[in-house]
């Protein structure tokens, strides 16, 4: 039996801002429990819902030196869905209104504290991992601290690390002097072949350099980040770590996202009943959101963080034109004010045709995945993307740009060979996107039988964790044996 510890800044059901939480909350469930004891550690945020905070039990506490302060490290614990979760408690760092509140420096302090605490709690909780699986820049310091902790004694020697990059855009960068004084790490680590990048300290770089293996969340993104366009100025490093780097596409929690069991949607359906039952969901959603009630109009959905990454400037560019077509559009998301206001504006301008829901809601997201005919995701870059997998699962046909995980998971429709599960375009260009949406419209309206076959193929795809968990299993095995 091997011990694995996942360290992450978010995890469903406790706290979520994006797909990272979905991955960390679901992947641990899909390992063979006879082979691995997989546990998860995350911060205990005050902004977690009360129902989750109420579940936590106190384990122990101690004090730890960070940023020149002696800080309280509380350890809480709960078992949920047969997985053990540890929570690092500290009110000074984790009492904001959202996980990533405040300025970059504050976030670096917060996650430097978390990373050091993750290693420091191990002897106290009595769980010595054979491998720590770190996720994104917030845990990038763990492999670095681990290197540094080896000098403390036998306990930390031999623990392996995997660093998974969910989004290379976020790296945790601040000036070297400040990061040195926050982390307390010696000068030795702040050089260009270690944590320094372009004269600043870079936490994600630290993780990438010191981890035994580096993964990212799709094969295409693993290739893309070795190029300057996608490499976020670390493409040289990614090329240098090529031998340790691989892409493993994310899976989806098929119990959580399941059209025939989902109690959040108006009418459950399967691949055999979607023709009749999916439309009931559309009518219910139109009613709920004040859209014109019409079962025949093609309904296009978006559920997303409203940021540049997701391609909303393309949507902005063609929205007036698109709204001349026989389509309805529903968006659920929060993010940059520019995009929030853009969707509010179009919902006002095309009332009954466009619905803008500028908030966060798990419930509504499920209803959108279940009710729409198509799902638009024209990302500038997309490490993996889970929304398109959720759409496929609910027979909602993705229209995507061919990048990262979108390219790896959505097979473009070929009307001659009658293959494909979605529609896609290559260049980051608004007209190309509009042409692709209009092509999808033509199939939807004029070739309904073909459209329904696409839905069938989409729903029959398997993006559960089964395959990807096996690939992580292989990766762990290569580092720690069986
Ligand atoms: P990213 O992690 O880059 O935001 P993903 O597609 O991997 O993109 O994951 C996004 C996740 O966040 C999905 O589970 C999606 O349903 C969810 N999500 C995004 N915005 C909202 C929202 N406003 N309300 C509910 N869920 C949302
Ligand atoms: C990041 C990426 C997204 C990916 C998610 C989970 O947030 O933007 O593409 O699906 O992490 O890995």
PDB file of C-alpha atoms in Angstrom, residues 72-293:
ATOM      1  CA  UNK A  72      -0.627  29.132  14.257  1.00  0.00           C
ATOM      2  CA  UNK A  73      -1.059  25.937  12.214  1.00  0.00           C
ATOM      3  CA  UNK A  74      -4.312  24.212  13.082  1.00  0.00           C
ATOM      4  CA  UNK A  75      -5.106  20.817  11.603  1.00  0.00           C
ATOM      5  CA  UNK A  76      -8.687  19.772  10.971  1.00  0.00           C
ATOM      6  CA  UNK A  77      -9.943  16.643   9.319  1.00  0.00           C
ATOM      7  CA  UNK A  78     -12.985  14.975   7.811  1.00  0.00           C
ATOM      8  CA  UNK A  79     -13.797  11.878   5.822  1.00  0.00           C
ATOM      9  CA  UNK A  80     -16.080  12.478   2.857  1.00  0.00           C
ATOM     10  CA  UNK A  81     -17.005   9.950   0.191  1.00  0.00           C
ATOM     11  CA  UNK A  82     -14.433   7.565   1.746  1.00  0.00           C
ATOM     12  CA  UNK A  83     -11.565  10.052   1.248  1.00  0.00           C
ATOM     13  CA  UNK A  84      -9.695  11.679   4.152  1.00  0.00           C
ATOM     14  CA  UNK A  85      -9.327  15.447   3.866  1.00  0.00           C
ATOM     15  CA  UNK A  86      -7.013  17.556   6.021  1.00  0.00           C
ATOM     16  CA  UNK A  87      -7.466  21.290   6.402  1.00  0.00           C
ATOM     17  CA  UNK A  88      -4.770  23.750   7.414  1.00  0.00           C
ATOM     18  CA  UNK A  89      -6.346  26.323   9.688  1.00  0.00           C
ATOM     19  CA  UNK A  90      -5.049  29.850  10.184  1.00  0.00           C
ATOM     20  CA  UNK A  91      -7.397  32.828  10.482  1.00  0.00           C
ATOM     21  CA  UNK A  92      -4.754  35.403   9.593  1.00  0.00           C
ATOM     22  CA  UNK A  93      -4.234  33.925   6.120  1.00  0.00           C
ATOM     23  CA  UNK A  94      -7.517  32.240   5.260  1.00  0.00           C
ATOM     24  CA  UNK A  95     -10.320  34.535   6.393  1.00  0.00           C
ATOM     25  CA  UNK A  96     -10.868  36.412   3.085  1.00  0.00           C
ATOM     26  CA  UNK A  97     -14.143  36.475   1.155  1.00  0.00           C
ATOM     27  CA  UNK A  98     -12.683  34.244  -1.574  1.00  0.00           C
ATOM     28  CA  UNK A  99      -9.654  31.935  -1.780  1.00  0.00           C
ATOM     29  CA  UNK A 100      -7.635  34.319  -3.950  1.00  0.00           C
ATOM     30  CA  UNK A 101      -8.521  37.649  -2.364  1.00  0.00           C
ATOM     31  CA  UNK A 102      -6.115  40.563  -2.108  1.00  0.00           C
ATOM     32  CA  UNK A 103      -3.001  41.442  -4.070  1.00  0.00           C
ATOM     33  CA  UNK A 104      -0.440  38.997  -5.544  1.00  0.00           C
ATOM     34  CA  UNK A 105       2.003  39.456  -2.695  1.00  0.00           C
ATOM     35  CA  UNK A 106      -0.645  38.555  -0.147  1.00  0.00           C
ATOM     36  CA  UNK A 107      -1.508  35.413  -2.089  1.00  0.00           C
ATOM     37  CA  UNK A 108       2.143  34.445  -2.228  1.00  0.00           C
ATOM     38  CA  UNK A 109       2.411  34.812   1.547  1.00  0.00           C
ATOM     39  CA  UNK A 110      -0.751  32.797   2.024  1.00  0.00           C
ATOM     40  CA  UNK A 111       0.339  29.878  -0.138  1.00  0.00           C
ATOM     41  CA  UNK A 112       3.935  29.944   1.055  1.00  0.00           C
ATOM     42  CA  UNK A 113       2.456  29.440   4.508  1.00  0.00           C
ATOM     43  CA  UNK A 114       0.201  26.659   3.200  1.00  0.00           C
ATOM     44  CA  UNK A 115       3.043  24.878   1.358  1.00  0.00           C
ATOM     45  CA  UNK A 116       5.368  24.894   4.347  1.00  0.00           C
ATOM     46  CA  UNK A 117       2.500  23.852   6.613  1.00  0.00           C
ATOM     47  CA  UNK A 118       1.637  20.875   4.372  1.00  0.00           C
ATOM     48  CA  UNK A 119       5.093  19.409   5.001  1.00  0.00           C
ATOM     49  CA  UNK A 120       5.159  20.420   8.653  1.00  0.00           C
ATOM     50  CA  UNK A 121       1.868  18.712   9.567  1.00  0.00           C
ATOM     51  CA  UNK A 122       2.946  15.302   8.216  1.00  0.00           C
ATOM     52  CA  UNK A 123       4.648  13.962  11.357  1.00  0.00           C
ATOM     53  CA  UNK A 124       1.734  15.304  13.415  1.00  0.00           C
ATOM     54  CA  UNK A 125      -1.054  13.616  11.436  1.00  0.00           C
ATOM     55  CA  UNK A 126       0.875  10.367  11.241  1.00  0.00           C
ATOM     56  CA  UNK A 127       0.536  10.074   7.474  1.00  0.00           C
ATOM     57  CA  UNK A 128       3.849   9.930   5.678  1.00  0.00           C
ATOM     58  CA  UNK A 129       3.143  10.132   1.948  1.00  0.00           C
ATOM     59  CA  UNK A 130       5.318   8.230  -0.471  1.00  0.00           C
ATOM     60  CA  UNK A 131       4.382  10.900  -2.973  1.00  0.00           C
ATOM     61  CA  UNK A 132       2.924  14.391  -2.786  1.00  0.00           C
ATOM     62  CA  UNK A 133       0.878  15.414  -5.793  1.00  0.00           C
ATOM     63  CA  UNK A 134       0.959  19.222  -6.052  1.00  0.00           C
ATOM     64  CA  UNK A 135      -1.509  21.271  -8.066  1.00  0.00           C
ATOM     65  CA  UNK A 136      -0.758  24.668  -9.618  1.00  0.00           C
ATOM     66  CA  UNK A 137       1.441  27.534  -8.400  1.00  0.00           C
ATOM     67  CA  UNK A 138      -0.173  27.690  -4.972  1.00  0.00           C
ATOM     68  CA  UNK A 139       1.631  24.450  -4.091  1.00  0.00           C
ATOM     69  CA  UNK A 140       4.747  25.066  -6.199  1.00  0.00           C
ATOM     70  CA  UNK A 141       6.840  25.672  -3.101  1.00  0.00           C
ATOM     71  CA  UNK A 142       6.181  22.192  -1.723  1.00  0.00           C
ATOM     72  CA  UNK A 143       8.857  20.445  -3.846  1.00  0.00           C
ATOM     73  CA  UNK A 144      11.248  23.303  -3.029  1.00  0.00           C
ATOM     74  CA  UNK A 145      10.617  23.137   0.720  1.00  0.00           C
ATOM     75  CA  UNK A 146      10.888  19.362   0.507  1.00  0.00           C
ATOM     76  CA  UNK A 147      14.368  19.715  -0.975  1.00  0.00           C
ATOM     77  CA  UNK A 148      15.198  22.104   1.853  1.00  0.00           C
ATOM     78  CA  UNK A 149      13.595  19.912   4.548  1.00  0.00           C
ATOM     79  CA  UNK A 150      15.760  16.921   3.612  1.00  0.00           C
ATOM     80  CA  UNK A 151      18.427  18.455   5.802  1.00  0.00           C
ATOM     81  CA  UNK A 152      16.083  18.262   8.793  1.00  0.00           C
ATOM     82  CA  UNK A 153      16.442  14.507   8.941  1.00  0.00           C
ATOM     83  CA  UNK A 154      15.427  11.139   7.625  1.00  0.00           C
ATOM     84  CA  UNK A 155      11.663  11.722   7.685  1.00  0.00           C
ATOM     85  CA  UNK A 156      11.447  13.887   4.561  1.00  0.00           C
ATOM     86  CA  UNK A 157      14.034  12.036   2.517  1.00  0.00           C
ATOM     87  CA  UNK A 158      12.685   9.962  -0.352  1.00  0.00           C
ATOM     88  CA  UNK A 159       9.238  11.546  -0.566  1.00  0.00           C
ATOM     89  CA  UNK A 160       8.535  11.991  -4.283  1.00  0.00           C
ATOM     90  CA  UNK A 161       6.598  14.823  -5.880  1.00  0.00           C
ATOM     91  CA  UNK A 162       4.447  15.342  -8.944  1.00  0.00           C
ATOM     92  CA  UNK A 163       3.594  18.872 -10.050  1.00  0.00           C
ATOM     93  CA  UNK A 164       0.445  19.227 -12.148  1.00  0.00           C
ATOM     94  CA  UNK A 165      -0.001  22.406 -14.141  1.00  0.00           C
ATOM     95  CA  UNK A 166      -3.684  23.212 -14.535  1.00  0.00           C
ATOM     96  CA  UNK A 167      -2.982  26.654 -15.907  1.00  0.00           C
ATOM     97  CA  UNK A 168       0.476  27.957 -16.791  1.00  0.00           C
ATOM     98  CA  UNK A 169      -0.779  31.536 -16.878  1.00  0.00           C
ATOM     99  CA  UNK A 170      -0.832  31.720 -13.094  1.00  0.00           C
ATOM    100  CA  UNK A 171       2.675  31.363 -11.662  1.00  0.00           C
ATOM    101  CA  UNK A 172       2.901  33.208  -8.354  1.00  0.00           C
ATOM    102  CA  UNK A 173       5.554  35.812  -9.151  1.00  0.00           C
ATOM    103  CA  UNK A 174       7.004  38.511  -6.875  1.00  0.00           C
ATOM    104  CA  UNK A 175      10.355  40.144  -6.327  1.00  0.00           C
ATOM    105  CA  UNK A 176      13.082  37.846  -5.111  1.00  0.00           C
ATOM    106  CA  UNK A 177      13.971  39.740  -1.964  1.00  0.00           C
ATOM    107  CA  UNK A 178      10.410  39.724  -0.671  1.00  0.00           C
ATOM    108  CA  UNK A 179       9.841  36.064  -1.517  1.00  0.00           C
ATOM    109  CA  UNK A 180      13.100  35.174   0.199  1.00  0.00           C
ATOM    110  CA  UNK A 181      12.006  36.884   3.354  1.00  0.00           C
ATOM    111  CA  UNK A 182       8.488  35.393   3.199  1.00  0.00           C
ATOM    112  CA  UNK A 183       9.648  31.817   2.600  1.00  0.00           C
ATOM    113  CA  UNK A 184      12.780  31.920   4.732  1.00  0.00           C
ATOM    114  CA  UNK A 185      14.474  29.823   2.026  1.00  0.00           C
ATOM    115  CA  UNK A 186      18.216  30.359   1.514  1.00  0.00           C
ATOM    116  CA  UNK A 187      19.643  32.424  -1.341  1.00  0.00           C
ATOM    117  CA  UNK A 188      20.714  29.172  -2.980  1.00  0.00           C
ATOM    118  CA  UNK A 189      17.178  28.680  -4.384  1.00  0.00           C
ATOM    119  CA  UNK A 190      16.878  32.129  -5.952  1.00  0.00           C
ATOM    120  CA  UNK A 191      18.921  31.689  -9.107  1.00  0.00           C
ATOM    121  CA  UNK A 192      17.806  31.266 -12.749  1.00  0.00           C
ATOM    122  CA  UNK A 193      18.144  27.476 -12.819  1.00  0.00           C
ATOM    123  CA  UNK A 194      15.972  27.189  -9.705  1.00  0.00           C
ATOM    124  CA  UNK A 195      13.159  29.527  -8.604  1.00  0.00           C
ATOM    125  CA  UNK A 196      14.184  32.712 -10.319  1.00  0.00           C
ATOM    126  CA  UNK A 197      12.675  33.727 -13.666  1.00  0.00           C
ATOM    127  CA  UNK A 198      13.374  37.072 -15.299  1.00  0.00           C
ATOM    128  CA  UNK A 199      14.878  38.402 -12.060  1.00  0.00           C
ATOM    129  CA  UNK A 200      11.761  37.634  -9.988  1.00  0.00           C
ATOM    130  CA  UNK A 201      10.949  34.661  -7.811  1.00  0.00           C
ATOM    131  CA  UNK A 202       8.471  32.300  -9.442  1.00  0.00           C
ATOM    132  CA  UNK A 203       6.714  29.748  -7.246  1.00  0.00           C
ATOM    133  CA  UNK A 204       5.393  27.593 -10.063  1.00  0.00           C
ATOM    134  CA  UNK A 205       8.856  27.462 -11.586  1.00  0.00           C
ATOM    135  CA  UNK A 206      10.171  26.200  -8.256  1.00  0.00           C
ATOM    136  CA  UNK A 207       7.638  23.360  -8.395  1.00  0.00           C
ATOM    137  CA  UNK A 208       8.445  22.530 -12.013  1.00  0.00           C
ATOM    138  CA  UNK A 209      12.201  22.473 -11.373  1.00  0.00           C
ATOM    139  CA  UNK A 210      12.074  20.450  -8.148  1.00  0.00           C
ATOM    140  CA  UNK A 211       9.203  17.997  -8.830  1.00  0.00           C
ATOM    141  CA  UNK A 212      10.175  14.504  -9.907  1.00  0.00           C
ATOM    142  CA  UNK A 213       7.534  14.565 -12.636  1.00  0.00           C
ATOM    143  CA  UNK A 214       5.541  17.370 -14.168  1.00  0.00           C
ATOM    144  CA  UNK A 215       2.154  16.838 -15.731  1.00  0.00           C
ATOM    145  CA  UNK A 216      -0.456  18.982 -17.339  1.00  0.00           C
ATOM    146  CA  UNK A 217      -4.080  18.285 -18.065  1.00  0.00           C
ATOM    147  CA  UNK A 218      -4.089  17.368 -21.763  1.00  0.00           C
ATOM    148  CA  UNK A 219      -1.555  16.110 -24.280  1.00  0.00           C
ATOM    149  CA  UNK A 220      -2.056  19.022 -26.634  1.00  0.00           C
ATOM    150  CA  UNK A 221      -1.460  21.565 -23.871  1.00  0.00           C
ATOM    151  CA  UNK A 222       1.681  19.632 -22.862  1.00  0.00           C
ATOM    152  CA  UNK A 223       2.968  20.270 -26.386  1.00  0.00           C
ATOM    153  CA  UNK A 224       1.634  23.829 -26.655  1.00  0.00           C
ATOM    154  CA  UNK A 225       3.389  25.072 -23.512  1.00  0.00           C
ATOM    155  CA  UNK A 226       6.754  24.292 -25.073  1.00  0.00           C
ATOM    156  CA  UNK A 227       6.054  27.069 -27.604  1.00  0.00           C
ATOM    157  CA  UNK A 228       6.311  30.822 -27.004  1.00  0.00           C
ATOM    158  CA  UNK A 229       2.618  31.506 -27.763  1.00  0.00           C
ATOM    159  CA  UNK A 230       1.307  29.238 -24.990  1.00  0.00           C
ATOM    160  CA  UNK A 231       4.413  29.039 -22.830  1.00  0.00           C
ATOM    161  CA  UNK A 232       3.717  32.148 -20.717  1.00  0.00           C
ATOM    162  CA  UNK A 233       7.455  32.928 -20.850  1.00  0.00           C
ATOM    163  CA  UNK A 234       8.286  29.517 -19.358  1.00  0.00           C
ATOM    164  CA  UNK A 235       8.384  27.640 -22.679  1.00  0.00           C
ATOM    165  CA  UNK A 236      12.166  27.290 -22.395  1.00  0.00           C
ATOM    166  CA  UNK A 237      11.755  25.670 -18.997  1.00  0.00           C
ATOM    167  CA  UNK A 238       9.037  23.380 -20.331  1.00  0.00           C
ATOM    168  CA  UNK A 239      11.339  22.293 -23.148  1.00  0.00           C
ATOM    169  CA  UNK A 240      14.127  21.749 -20.640  1.00  0.00           C
ATOM    170  CA  UNK A 241      11.834  19.551 -18.499  1.00  0.00           C
ATOM    171  CA  UNK A 242      10.462  17.722 -21.533  1.00  0.00           C
ATOM    172  CA  UNK A 243      11.667  14.330 -20.281  1.00  0.00           C
ATOM    173  CA  UNK A 244       9.770  14.713 -17.039  1.00  0.00           C
ATOM    174  CA  UNK A 245       6.652  16.242 -18.633  1.00  0.00           C
ATOM    175  CA  UNK A 246       3.500  14.502 -19.810  1.00  0.00           C
ATOM    176  CA  UNK A 247      -0.128  15.364 -20.511  1.00  0.00           C
ATOM    177  CA  UNK A 248      -2.969  13.416 -18.897  1.00  0.00           C
ATOM    178  CA  UNK A 249      -6.427  14.572 -19.873  1.00  0.00           C
ATOM    179  CA  UNK A 250      -8.880  15.262 -17.059  1.00  0.00           C
ATOM    180  CA  UNK A 251     -11.842  13.058 -16.397  1.00  0.00           C
ATOM    181  CA  UNK A 252     -15.233  13.986 -15.099  1.00  0.00           C
ATOM    182  CA  UNK A 253     -17.038  12.829 -11.984  1.00  0.00           C
ATOM    183  CA  UNK A 254     -19.652  10.723 -13.761  1.00  0.00           C
ATOM    184  CA  UNK A 255     -21.736  10.380 -10.609  1.00  0.00           C
ATOM    185  CA  UNK A 256     -21.980  14.123 -10.101  1.00  0.00           C
ATOM    186  CA  UNK A 257     -22.610  14.878 -13.788  1.00  0.00           C
ATOM    187  CA  UNK A 258     -25.122  12.297 -14.864  1.00  0.00           C
ATOM    188  CA  UNK A 259     -28.196  13.108 -16.985  1.00  0.00           C
ATOM    189  CA  UNK A 260     -30.172  10.096 -15.754  1.00  0.00           C
ATOM    190  CA  UNK A 261     -29.594  10.672 -12.023  1.00  0.00           C
ATOM    191  CA  UNK A 262     -29.324  14.459 -11.804  1.00  0.00           C
ATOM    192  CA  UNK A 263     -31.942  15.789  -9.391  1.00  0.00           C
ATOM    193  CA  UNK A 264     -31.119  19.408 -10.282  1.00  0.00           C
ATOM    194  CA  UNK A 265     -32.603  19.174 -13.775  1.00  0.00           C
ATOM    195  CA  UNK A 266     -36.277  19.303 -14.830  1.00  0.00           C
ATOM    196  CA  UNK A 267     -36.385  15.960 -16.646  1.00  0.00           C
ATOM    197  CA  UNK A 268     -33.810  13.194 -16.487  1.00  0.00           C
ATOM    198  CA  UNK A 269     -32.732  11.538 -19.732  1.00  0.00           C
ATOM    199  CA  UNK A 270     -30.466   8.939 -21.276  1.00  0.00           C
ATOM    200  CA  UNK A 271     -29.019   8.381 -24.722  1.00  0.00           C
ATOM    201  CA  UNK A 272     -32.266   6.538 -25.525  1.00  0.00           C
ATOM    202  CA  UNK A 273     -34.658   9.191 -24.246  1.00  0.00           C
ATOM    203  CA  UNK A 274     -32.947  12.501 -24.971  1.00  0.00           C
ATOM    204  CA  UNK A 275     -35.001  13.080 -28.150  1.00  0.00           C
ATOM    205  CA  UNK A 276     -38.145  13.351 -26.087  1.00  0.00           C
ATOM    206  CA  UNK A 277     -36.878  14.429 -22.688  1.00  0.00           C
ATOM    207  CA  UNK A 278     -34.054  16.886 -23.306  1.00  0.00           C
ATOM    208  CA  UNK A 279     -36.478  19.397 -24.755  1.00  0.00           C
ATOM    209  CA  UNK A 280     -38.472  19.432 -21.480  1.00  0.00           C
ATOM    210  CA  UNK A 281     -35.331  20.771 -19.843  1.00  0.00           C
ATOM    211  CA  UNK A 282     -35.036  23.486 -22.454  1.00  0.00           C
ATOM    212  CA  UNK A 283     -38.624  24.642 -21.928  1.00  0.00           C
ATOM    213  CA  UNK A 284     -38.135  24.649 -18.150  1.00  0.00           C
ATOM    214  CA  UNK A 285     -34.925  26.684 -18.453  1.00  0.00           C
ATOM    215  CA  UNK A 286     -36.524  29.190 -20.847  1.00  0.00           C
ATOM    216  CA  UNK A 287     -39.313  29.615 -18.308  1.00  0.00           C
ATOM    217  CA  UNK A 288     -36.883  29.943 -15.377  1.00  0.00           C
ATOM    218  CA  UNK A 289     -34.732  32.572 -17.113  1.00  0.00           C
ATOM    219  CA  UNK A 290     -37.438  34.546 -18.897  1.00  0.00           C
ATOM    220  CA  UNK A 291     -36.404  33.489 -22.399  1.00  0.00           C
ATOM    221  CA  UNK A 292     -39.080  33.158 -25.099  1.00  0.00           C
ATOM    222  CA  UNK A 293     -40.596  29.706 -24.686  1.00  0.00           C
TER     223      UNK A 293
END
